[in-house]
Short mmCIF file of C-alpha atoms and ligand atoms in Angstrom, two decimals:
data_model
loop_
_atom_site.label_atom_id
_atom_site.label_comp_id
_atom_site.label_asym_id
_atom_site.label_seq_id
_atom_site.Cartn_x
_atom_site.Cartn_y
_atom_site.Cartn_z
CA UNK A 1 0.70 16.21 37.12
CA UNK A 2 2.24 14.28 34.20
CA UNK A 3 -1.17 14.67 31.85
CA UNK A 4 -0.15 12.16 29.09
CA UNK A 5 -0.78 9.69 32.30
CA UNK A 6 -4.47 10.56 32.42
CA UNK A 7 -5.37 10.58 28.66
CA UNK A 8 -5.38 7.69 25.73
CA UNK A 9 -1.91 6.04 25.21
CA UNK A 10 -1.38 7.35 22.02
CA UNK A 11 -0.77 10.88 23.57
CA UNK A 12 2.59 11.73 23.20
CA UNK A 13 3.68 9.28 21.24
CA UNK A 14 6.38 10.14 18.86
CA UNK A 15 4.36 9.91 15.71
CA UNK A 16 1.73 11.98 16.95
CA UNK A 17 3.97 14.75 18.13
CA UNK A 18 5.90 14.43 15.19
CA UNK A 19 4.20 17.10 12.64
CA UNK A 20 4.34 19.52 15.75
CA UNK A 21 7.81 18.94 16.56
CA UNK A 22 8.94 19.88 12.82
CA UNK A 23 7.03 23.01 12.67
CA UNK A 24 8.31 23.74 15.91
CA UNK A 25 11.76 23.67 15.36
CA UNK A 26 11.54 25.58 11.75
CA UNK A 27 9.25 28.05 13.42
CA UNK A 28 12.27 29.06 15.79
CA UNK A 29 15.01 28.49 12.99
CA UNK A 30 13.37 30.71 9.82
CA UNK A 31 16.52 31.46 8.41
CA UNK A 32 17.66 27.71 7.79
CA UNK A 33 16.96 26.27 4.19
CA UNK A 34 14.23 23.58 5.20
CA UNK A 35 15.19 19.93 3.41
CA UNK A 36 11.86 18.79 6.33
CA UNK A 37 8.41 19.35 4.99
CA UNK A 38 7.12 17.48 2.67
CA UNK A 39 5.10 20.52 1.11
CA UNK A 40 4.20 21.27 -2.03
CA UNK A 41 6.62 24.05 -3.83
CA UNK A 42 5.38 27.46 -4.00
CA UNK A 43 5.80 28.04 -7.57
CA UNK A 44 2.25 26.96 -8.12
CA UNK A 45 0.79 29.79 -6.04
CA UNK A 46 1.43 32.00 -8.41
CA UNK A 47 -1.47 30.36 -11.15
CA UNK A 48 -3.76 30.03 -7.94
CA UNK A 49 -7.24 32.00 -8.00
CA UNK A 50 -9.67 30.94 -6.07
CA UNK A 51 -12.25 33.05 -7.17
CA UNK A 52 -11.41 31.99 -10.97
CA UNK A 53 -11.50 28.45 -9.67
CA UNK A 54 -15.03 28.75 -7.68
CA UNK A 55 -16.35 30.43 -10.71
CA UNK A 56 -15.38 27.49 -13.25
CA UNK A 57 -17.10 25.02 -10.81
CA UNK A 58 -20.18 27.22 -10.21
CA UNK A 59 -20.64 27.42 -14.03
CA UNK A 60 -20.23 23.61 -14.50
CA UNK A 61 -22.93 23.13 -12.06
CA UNK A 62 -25.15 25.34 -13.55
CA UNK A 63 -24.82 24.01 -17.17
CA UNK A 64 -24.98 19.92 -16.17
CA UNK A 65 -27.18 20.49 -13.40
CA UNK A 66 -29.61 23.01 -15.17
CA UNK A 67 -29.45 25.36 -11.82
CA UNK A 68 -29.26 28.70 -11.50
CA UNK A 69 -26.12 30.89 -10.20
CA UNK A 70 -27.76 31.17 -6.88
CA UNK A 71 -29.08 27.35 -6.49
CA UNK A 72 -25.30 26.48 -7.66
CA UNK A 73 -23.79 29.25 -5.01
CA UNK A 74 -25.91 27.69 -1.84
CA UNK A 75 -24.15 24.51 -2.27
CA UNK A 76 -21.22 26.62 -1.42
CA UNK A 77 -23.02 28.12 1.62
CA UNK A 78 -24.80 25.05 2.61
CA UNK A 79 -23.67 22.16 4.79
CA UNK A 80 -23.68 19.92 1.90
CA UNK A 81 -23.48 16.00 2.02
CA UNK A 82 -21.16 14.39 3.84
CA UNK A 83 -19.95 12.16 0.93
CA UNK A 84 -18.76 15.04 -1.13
CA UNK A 85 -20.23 17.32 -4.03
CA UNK A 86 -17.40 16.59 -6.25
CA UNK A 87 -17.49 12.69 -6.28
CA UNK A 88 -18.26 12.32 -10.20
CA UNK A 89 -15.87 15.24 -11.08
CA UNK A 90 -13.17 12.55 -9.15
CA UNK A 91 -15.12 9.39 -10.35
CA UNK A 92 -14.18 11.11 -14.13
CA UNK A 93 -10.91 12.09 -13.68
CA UNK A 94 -10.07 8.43 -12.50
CA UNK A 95 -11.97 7.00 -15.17
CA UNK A 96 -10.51 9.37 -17.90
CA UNK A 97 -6.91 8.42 -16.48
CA UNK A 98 -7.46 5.10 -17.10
CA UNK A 99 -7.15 4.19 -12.75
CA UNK A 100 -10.03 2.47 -11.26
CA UNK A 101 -13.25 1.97 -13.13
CA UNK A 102 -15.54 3.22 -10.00
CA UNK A 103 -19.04 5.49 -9.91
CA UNK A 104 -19.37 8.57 -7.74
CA UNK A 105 -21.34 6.55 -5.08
CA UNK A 106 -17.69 4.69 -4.50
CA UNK A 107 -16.16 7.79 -3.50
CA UNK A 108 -15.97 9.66 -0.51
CA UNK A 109 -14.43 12.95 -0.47
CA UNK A 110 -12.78 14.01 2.69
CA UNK A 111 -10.62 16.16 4.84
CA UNK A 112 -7.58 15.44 3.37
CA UNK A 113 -6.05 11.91 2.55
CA UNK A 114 -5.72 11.56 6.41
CA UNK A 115 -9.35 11.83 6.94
CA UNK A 116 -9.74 9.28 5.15
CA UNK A 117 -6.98 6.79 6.13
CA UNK A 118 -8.65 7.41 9.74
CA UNK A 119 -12.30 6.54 7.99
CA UNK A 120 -11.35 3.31 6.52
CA UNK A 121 -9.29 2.30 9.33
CA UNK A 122 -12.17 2.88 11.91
CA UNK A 123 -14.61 0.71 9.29
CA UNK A 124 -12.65 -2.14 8.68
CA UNK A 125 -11.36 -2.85 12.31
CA UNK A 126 -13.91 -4.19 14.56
CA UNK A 127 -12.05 -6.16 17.41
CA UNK A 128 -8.57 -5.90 19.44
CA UNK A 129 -7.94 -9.00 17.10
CA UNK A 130 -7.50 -7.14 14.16
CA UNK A 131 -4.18 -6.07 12.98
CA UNK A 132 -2.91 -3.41 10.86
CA UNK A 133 0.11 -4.31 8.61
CA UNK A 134 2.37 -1.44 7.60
CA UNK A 135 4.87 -1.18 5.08
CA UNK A 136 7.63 0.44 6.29
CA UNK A 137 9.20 3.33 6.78
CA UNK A 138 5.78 5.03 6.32
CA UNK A 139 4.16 7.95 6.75
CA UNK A 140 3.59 9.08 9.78
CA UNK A 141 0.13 10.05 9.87
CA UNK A 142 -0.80 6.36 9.63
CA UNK A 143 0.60 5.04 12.64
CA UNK A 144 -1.04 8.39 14.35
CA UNK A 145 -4.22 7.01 13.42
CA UNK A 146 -3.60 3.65 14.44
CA UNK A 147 -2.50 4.38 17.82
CA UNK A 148 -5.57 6.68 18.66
CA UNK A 149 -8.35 3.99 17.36
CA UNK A 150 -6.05 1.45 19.71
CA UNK A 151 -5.31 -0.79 16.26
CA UNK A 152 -2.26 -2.74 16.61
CA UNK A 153 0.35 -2.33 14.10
CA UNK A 154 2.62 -4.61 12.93
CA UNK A 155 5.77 -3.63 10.60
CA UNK A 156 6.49 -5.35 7.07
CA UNK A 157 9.38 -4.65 5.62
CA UNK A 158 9.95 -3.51 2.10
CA UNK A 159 12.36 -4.32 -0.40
CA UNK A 160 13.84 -2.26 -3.56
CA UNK A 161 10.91 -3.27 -5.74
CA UNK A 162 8.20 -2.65 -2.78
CA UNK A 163 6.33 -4.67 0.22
CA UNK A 164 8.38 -7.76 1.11
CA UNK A 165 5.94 -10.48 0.40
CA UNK A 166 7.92 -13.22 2.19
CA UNK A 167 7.50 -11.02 5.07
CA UNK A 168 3.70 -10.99 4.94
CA UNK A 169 3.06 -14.57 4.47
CA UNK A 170 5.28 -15.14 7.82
CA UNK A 171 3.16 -12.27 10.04
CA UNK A 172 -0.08 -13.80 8.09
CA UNK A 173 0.62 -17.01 9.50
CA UNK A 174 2.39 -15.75 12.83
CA UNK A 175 -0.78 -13.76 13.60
CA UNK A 176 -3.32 -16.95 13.29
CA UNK A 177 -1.63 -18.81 15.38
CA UNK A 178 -1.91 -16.16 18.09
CA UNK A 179 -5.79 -15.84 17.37
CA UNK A 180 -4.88 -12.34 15.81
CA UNK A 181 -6.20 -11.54 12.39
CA UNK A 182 -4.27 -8.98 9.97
CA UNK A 183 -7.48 -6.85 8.37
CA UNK A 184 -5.87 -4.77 6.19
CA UNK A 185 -2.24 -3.58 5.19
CA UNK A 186 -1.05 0.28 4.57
CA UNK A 187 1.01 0.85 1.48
CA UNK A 188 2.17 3.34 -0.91
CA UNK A 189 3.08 1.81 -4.38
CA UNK A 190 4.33 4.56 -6.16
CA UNK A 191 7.28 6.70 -4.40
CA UNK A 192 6.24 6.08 -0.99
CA UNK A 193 7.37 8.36 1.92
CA UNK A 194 9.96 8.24 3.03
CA UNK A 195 11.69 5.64 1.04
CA UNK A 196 10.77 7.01 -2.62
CA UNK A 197 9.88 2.91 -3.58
CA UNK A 198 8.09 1.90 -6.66
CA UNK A 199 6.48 -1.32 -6.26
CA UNK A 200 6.92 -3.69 -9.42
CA UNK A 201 4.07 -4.78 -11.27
CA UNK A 202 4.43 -8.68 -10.94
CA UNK A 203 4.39 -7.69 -7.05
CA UNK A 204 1.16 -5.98 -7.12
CA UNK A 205 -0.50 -8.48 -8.78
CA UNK A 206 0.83 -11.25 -6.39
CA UNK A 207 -0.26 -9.06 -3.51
CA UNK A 208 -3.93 -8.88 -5.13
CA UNK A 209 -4.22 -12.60 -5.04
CA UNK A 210 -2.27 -12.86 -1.52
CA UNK A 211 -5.38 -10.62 -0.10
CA UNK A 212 -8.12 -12.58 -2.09
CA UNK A 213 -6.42 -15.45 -0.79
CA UNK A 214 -5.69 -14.94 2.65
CA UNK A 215 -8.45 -12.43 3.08
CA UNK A 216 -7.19 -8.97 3.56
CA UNK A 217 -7.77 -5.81 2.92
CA UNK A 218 -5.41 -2.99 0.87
CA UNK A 219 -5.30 0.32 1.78
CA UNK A 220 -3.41 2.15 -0.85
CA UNK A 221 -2.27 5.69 -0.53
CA UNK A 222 -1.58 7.58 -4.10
CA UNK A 223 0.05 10.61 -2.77
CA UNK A 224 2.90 10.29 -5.04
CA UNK A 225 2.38 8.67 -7.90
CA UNK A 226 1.77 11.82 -9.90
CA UNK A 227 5.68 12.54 -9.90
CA UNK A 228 6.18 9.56 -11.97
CA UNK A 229 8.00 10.56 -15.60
CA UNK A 230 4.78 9.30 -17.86
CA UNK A 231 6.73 6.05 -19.31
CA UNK A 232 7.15 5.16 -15.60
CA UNK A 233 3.83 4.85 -14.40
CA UNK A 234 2.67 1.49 -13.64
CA UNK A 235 -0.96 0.36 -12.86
CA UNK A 236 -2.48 1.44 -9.32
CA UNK A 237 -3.59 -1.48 -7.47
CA UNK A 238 -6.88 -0.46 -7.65
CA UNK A 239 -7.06 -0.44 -11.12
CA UNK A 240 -6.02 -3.99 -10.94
CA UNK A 241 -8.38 -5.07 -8.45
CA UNK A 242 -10.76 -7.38 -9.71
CA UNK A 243 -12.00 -8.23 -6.13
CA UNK A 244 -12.81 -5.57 -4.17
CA UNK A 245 -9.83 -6.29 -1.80
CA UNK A 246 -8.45 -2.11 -2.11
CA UNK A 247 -9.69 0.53 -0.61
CA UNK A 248 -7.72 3.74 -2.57
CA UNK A 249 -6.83 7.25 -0.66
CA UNK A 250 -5.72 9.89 -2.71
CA UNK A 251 -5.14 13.28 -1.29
CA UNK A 252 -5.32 16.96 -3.78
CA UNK A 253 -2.36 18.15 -0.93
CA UNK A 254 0.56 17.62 -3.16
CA UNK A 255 -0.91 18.02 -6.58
CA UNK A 256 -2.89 21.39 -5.66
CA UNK A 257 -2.98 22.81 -2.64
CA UNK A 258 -2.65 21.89 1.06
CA UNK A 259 -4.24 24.59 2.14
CA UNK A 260 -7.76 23.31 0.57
CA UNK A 261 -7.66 20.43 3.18
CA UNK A 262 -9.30 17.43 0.25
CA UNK A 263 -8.32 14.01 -0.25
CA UNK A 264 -10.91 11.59 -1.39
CA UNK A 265 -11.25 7.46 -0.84
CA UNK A 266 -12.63 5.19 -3.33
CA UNK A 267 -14.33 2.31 -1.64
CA UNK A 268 -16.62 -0.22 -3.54
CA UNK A 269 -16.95 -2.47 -1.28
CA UNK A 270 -19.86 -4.11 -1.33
CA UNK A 271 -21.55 -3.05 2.85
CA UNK A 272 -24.43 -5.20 3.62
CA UNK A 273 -26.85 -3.28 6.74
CA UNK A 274 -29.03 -4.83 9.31
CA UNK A 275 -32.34 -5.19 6.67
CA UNK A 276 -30.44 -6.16 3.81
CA UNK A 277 -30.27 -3.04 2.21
CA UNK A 278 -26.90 -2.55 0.08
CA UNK A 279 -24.70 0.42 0.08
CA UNK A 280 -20.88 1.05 -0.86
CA UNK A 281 -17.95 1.65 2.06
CA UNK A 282 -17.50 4.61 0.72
CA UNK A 283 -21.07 5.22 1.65
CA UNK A 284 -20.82 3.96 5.20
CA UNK A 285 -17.71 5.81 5.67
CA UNK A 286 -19.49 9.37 5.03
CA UNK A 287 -22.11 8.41 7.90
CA UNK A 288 -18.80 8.23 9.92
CA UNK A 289 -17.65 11.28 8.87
CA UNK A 290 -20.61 12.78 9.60
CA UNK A 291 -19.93 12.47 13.03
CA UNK A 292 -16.19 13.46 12.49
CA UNK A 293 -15.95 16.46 10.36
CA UNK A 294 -19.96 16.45 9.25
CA UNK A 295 -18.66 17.00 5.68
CA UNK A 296 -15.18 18.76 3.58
CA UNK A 297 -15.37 22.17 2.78
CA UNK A 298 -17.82 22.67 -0.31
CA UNK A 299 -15.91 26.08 -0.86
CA UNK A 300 -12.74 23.99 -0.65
CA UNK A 301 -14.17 21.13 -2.69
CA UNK A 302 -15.38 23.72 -4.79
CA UNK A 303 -11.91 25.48 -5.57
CA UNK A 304 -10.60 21.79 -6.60
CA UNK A 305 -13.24 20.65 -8.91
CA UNK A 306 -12.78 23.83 -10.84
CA UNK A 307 -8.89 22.75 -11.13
CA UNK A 308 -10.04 19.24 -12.33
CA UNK A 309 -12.24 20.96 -14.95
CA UNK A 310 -9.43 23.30 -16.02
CA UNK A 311 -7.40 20.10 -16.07
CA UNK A 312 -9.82 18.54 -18.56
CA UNK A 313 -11.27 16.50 -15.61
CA UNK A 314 -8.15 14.91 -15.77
CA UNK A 315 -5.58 14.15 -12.70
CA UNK A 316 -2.95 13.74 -14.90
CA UNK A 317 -3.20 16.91 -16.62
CA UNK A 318 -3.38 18.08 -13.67
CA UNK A 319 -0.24 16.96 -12.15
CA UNK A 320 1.87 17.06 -15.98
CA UNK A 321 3.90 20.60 -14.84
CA UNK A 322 4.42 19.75 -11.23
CA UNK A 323 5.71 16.44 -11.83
CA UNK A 324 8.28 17.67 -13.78
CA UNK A 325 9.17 20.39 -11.62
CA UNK A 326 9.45 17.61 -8.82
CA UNK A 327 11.49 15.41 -10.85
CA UNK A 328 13.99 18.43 -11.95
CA UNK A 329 14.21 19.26 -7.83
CA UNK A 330 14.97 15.47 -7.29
CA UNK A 331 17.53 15.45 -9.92
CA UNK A 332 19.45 18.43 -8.73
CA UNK A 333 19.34 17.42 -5.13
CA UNK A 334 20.89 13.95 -6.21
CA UNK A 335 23.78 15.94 -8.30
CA UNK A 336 24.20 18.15 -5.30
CA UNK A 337 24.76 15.26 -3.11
CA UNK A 338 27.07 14.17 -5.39
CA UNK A 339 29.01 17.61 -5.98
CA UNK A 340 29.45 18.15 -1.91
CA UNK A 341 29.76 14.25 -0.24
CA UNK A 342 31.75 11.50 -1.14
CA UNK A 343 29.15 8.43 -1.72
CA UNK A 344 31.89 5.56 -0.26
CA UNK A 345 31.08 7.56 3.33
CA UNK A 346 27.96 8.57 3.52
CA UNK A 347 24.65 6.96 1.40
CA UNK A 348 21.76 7.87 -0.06
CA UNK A 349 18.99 6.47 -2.12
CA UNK A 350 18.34 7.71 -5.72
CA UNK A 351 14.76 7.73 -6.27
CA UNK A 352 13.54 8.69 -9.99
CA UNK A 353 10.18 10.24 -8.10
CA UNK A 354 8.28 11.64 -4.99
CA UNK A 355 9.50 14.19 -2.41
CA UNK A 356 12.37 11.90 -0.79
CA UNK A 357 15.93 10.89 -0.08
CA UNK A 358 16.82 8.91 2.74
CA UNK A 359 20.77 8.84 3.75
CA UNK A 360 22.62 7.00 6.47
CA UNK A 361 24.58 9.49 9.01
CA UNK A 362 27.23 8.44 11.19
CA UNK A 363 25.55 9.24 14.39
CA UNK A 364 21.85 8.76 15.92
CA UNK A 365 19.67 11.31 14.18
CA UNK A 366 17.55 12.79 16.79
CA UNK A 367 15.93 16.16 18.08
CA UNK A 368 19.34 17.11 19.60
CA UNK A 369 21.27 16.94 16.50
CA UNK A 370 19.01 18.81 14.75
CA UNK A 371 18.62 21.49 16.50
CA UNK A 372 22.26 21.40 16.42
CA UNK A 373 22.86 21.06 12.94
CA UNK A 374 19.68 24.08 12.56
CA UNK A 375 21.66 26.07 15.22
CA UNK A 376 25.23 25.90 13.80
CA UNK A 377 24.83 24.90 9.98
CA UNK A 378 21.45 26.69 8.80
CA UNK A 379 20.01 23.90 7.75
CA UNK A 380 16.45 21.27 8.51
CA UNK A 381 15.57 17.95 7.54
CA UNK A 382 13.44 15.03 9.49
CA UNK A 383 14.61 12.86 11.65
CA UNK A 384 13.69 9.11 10.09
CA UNK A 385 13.19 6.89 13.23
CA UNK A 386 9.79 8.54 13.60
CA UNK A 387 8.79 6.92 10.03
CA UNK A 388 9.62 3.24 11.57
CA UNK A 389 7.53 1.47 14.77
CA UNK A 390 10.47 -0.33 15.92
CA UNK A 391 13.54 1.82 16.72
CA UNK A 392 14.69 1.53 13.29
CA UNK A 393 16.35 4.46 11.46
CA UNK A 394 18.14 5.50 14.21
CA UNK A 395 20.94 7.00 11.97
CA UNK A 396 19.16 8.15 9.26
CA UNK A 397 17.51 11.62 8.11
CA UNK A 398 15.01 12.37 4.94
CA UNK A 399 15.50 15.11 2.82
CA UNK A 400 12.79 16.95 1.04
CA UNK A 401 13.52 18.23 -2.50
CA UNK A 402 9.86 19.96 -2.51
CA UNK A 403 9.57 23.11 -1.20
CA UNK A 404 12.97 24.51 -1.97
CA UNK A 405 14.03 26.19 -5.12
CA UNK A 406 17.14 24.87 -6.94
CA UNK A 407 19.50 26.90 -5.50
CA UNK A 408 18.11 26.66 -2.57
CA UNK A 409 18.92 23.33 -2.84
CA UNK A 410 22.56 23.85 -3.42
CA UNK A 411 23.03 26.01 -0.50
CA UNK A 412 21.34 23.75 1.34
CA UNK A 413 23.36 20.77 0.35
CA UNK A 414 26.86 22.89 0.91
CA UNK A 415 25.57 23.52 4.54
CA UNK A 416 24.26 20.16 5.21
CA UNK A 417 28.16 19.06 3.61
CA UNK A 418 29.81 21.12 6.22
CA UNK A 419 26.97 19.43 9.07
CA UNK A 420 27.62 16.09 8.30
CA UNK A 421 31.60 16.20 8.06
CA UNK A 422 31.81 17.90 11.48
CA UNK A 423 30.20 14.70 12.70
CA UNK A 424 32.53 11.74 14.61
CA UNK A 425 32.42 8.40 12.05
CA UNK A 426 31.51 5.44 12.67
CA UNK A 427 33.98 4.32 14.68
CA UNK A 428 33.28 6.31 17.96
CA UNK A 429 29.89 5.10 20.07
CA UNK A 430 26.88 6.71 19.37
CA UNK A 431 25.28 6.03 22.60
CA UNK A 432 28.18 7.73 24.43
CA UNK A 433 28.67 11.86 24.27
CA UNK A 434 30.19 12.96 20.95
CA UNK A 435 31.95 16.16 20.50
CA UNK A 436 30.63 17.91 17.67
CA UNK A 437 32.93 20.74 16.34
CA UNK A 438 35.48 22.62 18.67
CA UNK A 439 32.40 24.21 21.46
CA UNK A 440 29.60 22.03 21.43
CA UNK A 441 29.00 18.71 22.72
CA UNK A 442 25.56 16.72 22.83
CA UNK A 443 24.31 13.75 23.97
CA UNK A 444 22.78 11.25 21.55
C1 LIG B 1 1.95 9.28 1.86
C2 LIG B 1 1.08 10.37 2.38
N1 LIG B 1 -0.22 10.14 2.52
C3 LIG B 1 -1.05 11.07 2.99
C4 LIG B 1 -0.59 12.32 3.36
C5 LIG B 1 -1.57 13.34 3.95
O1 LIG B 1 -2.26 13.95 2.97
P1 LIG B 1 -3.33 15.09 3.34
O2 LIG B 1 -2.57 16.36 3.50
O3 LIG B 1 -4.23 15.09 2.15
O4 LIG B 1 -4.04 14.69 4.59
C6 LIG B 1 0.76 12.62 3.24
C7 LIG B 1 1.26 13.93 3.66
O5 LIG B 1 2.42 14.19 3.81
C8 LIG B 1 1.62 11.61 2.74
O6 LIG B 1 2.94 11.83 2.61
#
């Protein structure tokens, strides 16, 4: 029985298999130096406590909320509410960072940034009429959640200074004159994955009035923007948003921990219900989630307010060392690149922030040649077409600079050196069967 026949569409599509398919394949390579995940370095472990963490929180509750250790310790045991018990510690830090002026009732905390992409994508689309616009390459996990609520995506392309606008207006129109709508589009202004673009300022204000105009929603995703050098960071589109067109998602995944599973969503959207009672989107998301995940760990929640606290309720005090460390791994991956390949043959992109490189191979980069390249050279890294939803980025890989130490990084580079020069050029088909090496040949 072929099962992916008898369930929802979206089963075994690419982008949903694609987180399992990379832990896979480093799960039976452990040895290679891993340029894949997009992970958070393990450095930081060493200043993590959770106890110490839980205990900062605990004592903040106690002296704002005049409760006692044990009233402040059920919250920990309890259910708790499905919005969050942390949304004015995150409602602070955004305020105190100068981002988005928004209360605690704007903000849902939730399992991860990807909870909450899924939230606000199930809340704004209501019909099969409704589109999604994507900016891409993107990350993954937003075309996963797409294809299992059935919301049709359509791609926008980006150029080097972020979504191309031109683009939009021509799929805005495109769309009406089909009887198709686009609700909302997906970006991620500051180092986006996989491409590591930095949208300009002039261009987020232009989108702004684009969506006021033409009536659309933003979902912006913030995962990056911490690894921006301090003079570099530009205005989040929230911040800018004088309408109530942007719905933000930010995730504590790459700044903290994974592990803790917390992202949040600020969404002020004004929600009208049946009796004209008013509430925030943020609000009517958490009676979603309630039915989803009921609510994010309060332990979890717990472990991250007492970072923001340490942080002086500040995310960008609390991202200061790792950016830095993230922009030294990005440099030296750049000057390895530069040490081991010669840049007339082979290209890369030179992003000043984020994770991510992106370089053009001569040969279609899929799940044979890297098991190949894990097989013979030692060495991992993600194969890009799964970032597209066309078949774009057929011949192109991303490198992580994250997880790996700097000479880590080195070897890796050496070994990826040696992969990529016992590839055919350009000149041979890809579609045909290349011989890799002296002994092995694949198909592509
Ligand atoms: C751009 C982007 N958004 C969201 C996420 C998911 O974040 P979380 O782990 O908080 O669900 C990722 C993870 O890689 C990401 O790269």
């Amino acid at each position: 029985m072929n099962v992916n026949n008898d369930l929802h569409p979206a089963f075994g599509e690419p982008a949903i298999e694609a987180m399992n398919f990379l832990n896979e394949i480093m799960k039976r390579h452990p040895q290679a130096i891993s340029f894949a995940p997009g992970a958070p370095n393990l450095n930081f472990l060493a200043e993590f406590n959770s106890e110490r963490l839980i205990n900062i929180y605990l004592e903040h509750i106690q002296n704002t909320q005049h409760r006692s250790r044990m009233e402040a310790s059920s919250l920990l045991y309890e259910y708790g509410p499905a919005q969050g018990l942390i949304c004015d510690l995150v409602a602070d830090a955004l305020r105190r960072d100068q981002g988005p002026n928004v209360c605690p009732d704007d903000i849902l905390i939730t399992v991860g940034a990807q909870e909450a992409i899924f939230l606000a994508l199930r809340a704004l689309f209501r019909t099969p009429q409704d589109h999604l616009a994507i900016v891409t390459p993107c990350y993954v996990g937003v075309r996963g959640a797409s294809s299992l609520l059935g919301i049709e995506a359509v791609s926008i392309p980006e150029e080097a200074d972020g979504v191309d606008l031109n683009a939009l207006s021509d799929r805005l129109s495109e769309a009406r004159k089909f009887g198709k709508n686009i609700r909302a589009i997906y970006l991620s202004p500051d180092y986006s994955n996989p491409a590591g673009t930095v949208m300009s300022l002039s261009k987020r204000k232009h989108l702004l009035t684009l969506a006021e105009r033409e009536d659309f929603y933003i979902l912006e995703d913030g995962a990056y923007g911490f690894t921006a050098a301090f003079a570099d960071t530009l205005p989040s589109l929230k911040s800018l948003d004088q309408t109530r067109r942007v719905i933000y998602i930010g995730t504590f995944a790459k700044i903290c921990l994974p592990g803790a599973r917390v992202g949040f969503a600020v969404a002020d959207q004004v929600i009208r219900d049946a009796r004209g009672g008013k509430r925030s989107l943020a609000q009517a998301m958490a009676s979603a989630k309630s039915m989803i995940t009921v609510n994010t760990s309060p332990i979890c929640q717990a472990i991250i307010g007492g970072m923001l606290i340490e942080n002086g309720f500040s995310l960008v005090q609390l991202g200061k060392s790792k950016g830095e460390l993230y922009r030294r791994n990005m440099a030296c991956l750049i000057s390895a690149l530069d040490r081991e390949l010669d840049s007339n043959t082979i290209t890369w992109n030179r992003p000043l922030g984020g994770f991510f490189i992106i370089m053009d191979i001569s040969v279609p980069a899929n799940a044979e040649l890297l098991e190949y390249c894990a097989r013979s050279f030692d060495v991992l890294w993600t194969p890009m077409s799964q970032f597209y939803l066309d078949n774009s980025g057929k011949c192109q890989i991303r490198l992580s600079c994250s997880y790996l130490s700097p000479a880590q990084i080195d070897t890796g580079v050496e070994r990826l050196s040696k992969f990529l020069h016992s590839l055919p050029n350009r000149s041979h088909s890809p579609s045909s069967g290349i011989h890799i090496g002296e002994a092995s040949t694949i198909r592509v």
